Amino acid sequence: VQQAIGYYEQQLVIVREIGDRRGEGAALGNLGNAYADLGQVQQAIGYYEQRLVIAREIGDRHGEALGGWNLGILLAKQGELIRAIELMQVLVDFYQEIGHANAEKHAAEVEKMRAAVDST
């Protein structure tokens, strides 16, 4: 994972140099994934939040959906279920809109979280 982080950091430098905002968002998301894999939650959250900002700025709905899902998973593990649900619902809505094969699976995960919030 450490080697991957090095490559993603290099990618981030390059895409910033050439002004590729979509590529920048992807690199930030990949860094978030790598740090999440290492258990460095706060660092991962920071990268996911940056990814979301860029995705929203450039209208990258897929990037926003993926970034929100990944951020939501980490927030849910920290007990921030309401914010996690809001973020993860973006992916569910996007997947349902495009007819993605995993739309219902992800919707069920979000509904399970909603039920946990409603039961408290």
GROMACS .gro file of C-alpha atoms in nm:
model
  120
    1VAL     CA    1   0.000   0.000   0.000
    2GLN     CA    2   0.287   0.238   0.078
    3GLN     CA    3   0.420   0.200  -0.276
    4ALA     CA    4   0.074   0.272  -0.416
    5ILE     CA    5   0.054   0.587  -0.205
    6GLY     CA    6   0.379   0.704  -0.361
    7TYR     CA    7   0.237   0.652  -0.711
    8TYR     CA    8  -0.089   0.827  -0.623
    9GLU     CA    9   0.106   1.121  -0.481
   10GLN     CA   10   0.304   1.141  -0.806
   11GLN     CA   11  -0.020   1.122  -1.001
   12LEU     CA   12  -0.163   1.405  -0.791
   13VAL     CA   13   0.135   1.629  -0.867
   14ILE     CA   14   0.110   1.560  -1.239
   15VAL     CA   15  -0.266   1.612  -1.273
   16ARG     CA   16  -0.242   1.935  -1.076
   17GLU     CA   17   0.038   2.055  -1.303
   18ILE     CA   18  -0.169   1.992  -1.615
   19GLY     CA   19  -0.493   2.118  -1.462
   20ASP     CA   20  -0.682   1.788  -1.485
   21ARG     CA   21  -0.944   1.836  -1.215
   22ARG     CA   22  -1.115   1.501  -1.276
   23GLY     CA   23  -0.777   1.328  -1.251
   24GLU     CA   24  -0.704   1.524  -0.935
   25GLY     CA   25  -1.027   1.402  -0.781
   26ALA     CA   26  -0.949   1.044  -0.879
   27ALA     CA   27  -0.600   1.066  -0.730
   28LEU     CA   28  -0.740   1.207  -0.406
   29GLY     CA   29  -0.996   0.928  -0.393
   30ASN     CA   30  -0.726   0.667  -0.449
   31LEU     CA   31  -0.516   0.821  -0.170
   32GLY     CA   32  -0.822   0.806   0.054
   33ASN     CA   33  -0.869   0.439  -0.027
   34ALA     CA   34  -0.504   0.362   0.044
   35TYR     CA   35  -0.504   0.541   0.379
   36ALA     CA   36  -0.834   0.374   0.471
   37ASP     CA   37  -0.672   0.038   0.396
   38LEU     CA   38  -0.390   0.132   0.632
   39GLY     CA   39  -0.642   0.223   0.903
   40GLN     CA   40  -0.542   0.590   0.894
   41VAL     CA   41  -0.901   0.707   0.906
   42GLN     CA   42  -0.851   1.081   0.957
   43GLN     CA   43  -0.609   1.104   0.666
   44ALA     CA   44  -0.847   0.903   0.447
   45ILE     CA   45  -1.139   1.128   0.543
   46GLY     CA   46  -0.936   1.434   0.447
   47TYR     CA   47  -0.865   1.296   0.101
   48TYR     CA   48  -1.227   1.189   0.047
   49GLU     CA   49  -1.351   1.533   0.149
   50GLN     CA   50  -1.114   1.697  -0.100
   51ARG     CA   51  -1.237   1.457  -0.368
   52LEU     CA   52  -1.596   1.554  -0.298
   53VAL     CA   53  -1.520   1.926  -0.326
   54ILE     CA   54  -1.358   1.881  -0.666
   55ALA     CA   55  -1.626   1.644  -0.795
   56ARG     CA   56  -1.898   1.893  -0.700
   57GLU     CA   57  -1.706   2.186  -0.851
   58ILE     CA   58  -1.668   2.017  -1.188
   59GLY     CA   59  -2.004   1.837  -1.191
   60ASP     CA   60  -1.852   1.488  -1.175
   61ARG     CA   61  -2.153   1.298  -1.046
   62HIS     CA   62  -1.981   0.960  -1.056
   63GLY     CA   63  -1.680   1.095  -0.865
   64GLU     CA   64  -1.911   1.259  -0.612
   65ALA     CA   65  -2.106   0.935  -0.569
   66LEU     CA   66  -1.795   0.721  -0.518
   67GLY     CA   67  -1.627   0.974  -0.290
   68GLY     CA   68  -1.943   1.011  -0.084
   69TRP     CA   69  -1.984   0.636  -0.049
   70ASN     CA   70  -1.626   0.587   0.065
   71LEU     CA   71  -1.642   0.880   0.307
   72GLY     CA   72  -1.977   0.754   0.434
   73ILE     CA   73  -1.835   0.412   0.515
   74LEU     CA   74  -1.565   0.567   0.733
   75LEU     CA   75  -1.807   0.806   0.901
   76ALA     CA   76  -2.048   0.521   0.976
   77LYS     CA   77  -1.768   0.331   1.147
   78GLN     CA   78  -1.713   0.639   1.363
   79GLY     CA   79  -2.080   0.651   1.457
   80GLU     CA   80  -2.172   0.947   1.232
   81LEU     CA   81  -2.460   0.757   1.075
   82ILE     CA   82  -2.679   1.048   0.969
   83ARG     CA   83  -2.404   1.219   0.768
   84ALA     CA   84  -2.290   0.881   0.636
   85ILE     CA   85  -2.640   0.801   0.511
   86GLU     CA   86  -2.668   1.138   0.333
   87LEU     CA   87  -2.336   1.086   0.157
   88MET     CA   88  -2.398   0.722   0.069
   89GLN     CA   89  -2.746   0.795  -0.066
   90VAL     CA   90  -2.585   0.998  -0.347
   91LEU     CA   91  -2.429   0.678  -0.485
   92VAL     CA   92  -2.757   0.489  -0.449
   93ASP     CA   93  -2.947   0.760  -0.638
   94PHE     CA   94  -2.681   0.779  -0.909
   95TYR     CA   95  -2.666   0.400  -0.952
   96GLN     CA   96  -3.046   0.374  -0.966
   97GLU     CA   97  -3.059   0.650  -1.225
   98ILE     CA   98  -2.809   0.478  -1.455
   99GLY     CA   99  -2.941   0.127  -1.390
  100HIS     CA  100  -2.621   0.000  -1.227
  101ALA     CA  101  -2.628  -0.368  -1.129
  102ASN     CA  102  -2.532  -0.290  -0.767
  103ALA     CA  103  -2.793  -0.020  -0.710
  104GLU     CA  104  -3.027  -0.235  -0.504
  105LYS     CA  105  -2.745  -0.391  -0.301
  106HIS     CA  106  -2.619  -0.047  -0.202
  107ALA     CA  107  -2.972   0.077  -0.138
  108ALA     CA  108  -3.024  -0.213   0.103
  109GLU     CA  109  -2.706  -0.120   0.291
  110VAL     CA  110  -2.823   0.239   0.331
  111GLU     CA  111  -3.170   0.126   0.441
  112LYS     CA  112  -3.012  -0.098   0.703
  113MET     CA  113  -2.825   0.203   0.839
  114ARG     CA  114  -3.145   0.411   0.836
  115ALA     CA  115  -3.320   0.141   1.036
  116ALA     CA  116  -3.038   0.147   1.291
  117VAL     CA  117  -3.074   0.525   1.328
  118ASP     CA  118  -3.454   0.502   1.353
  119SER     CA  119  -3.435   0.238   1.626
  120THR     CA  120  -3.227   0.462   1.854
   0.00000   0.00000   0.00000
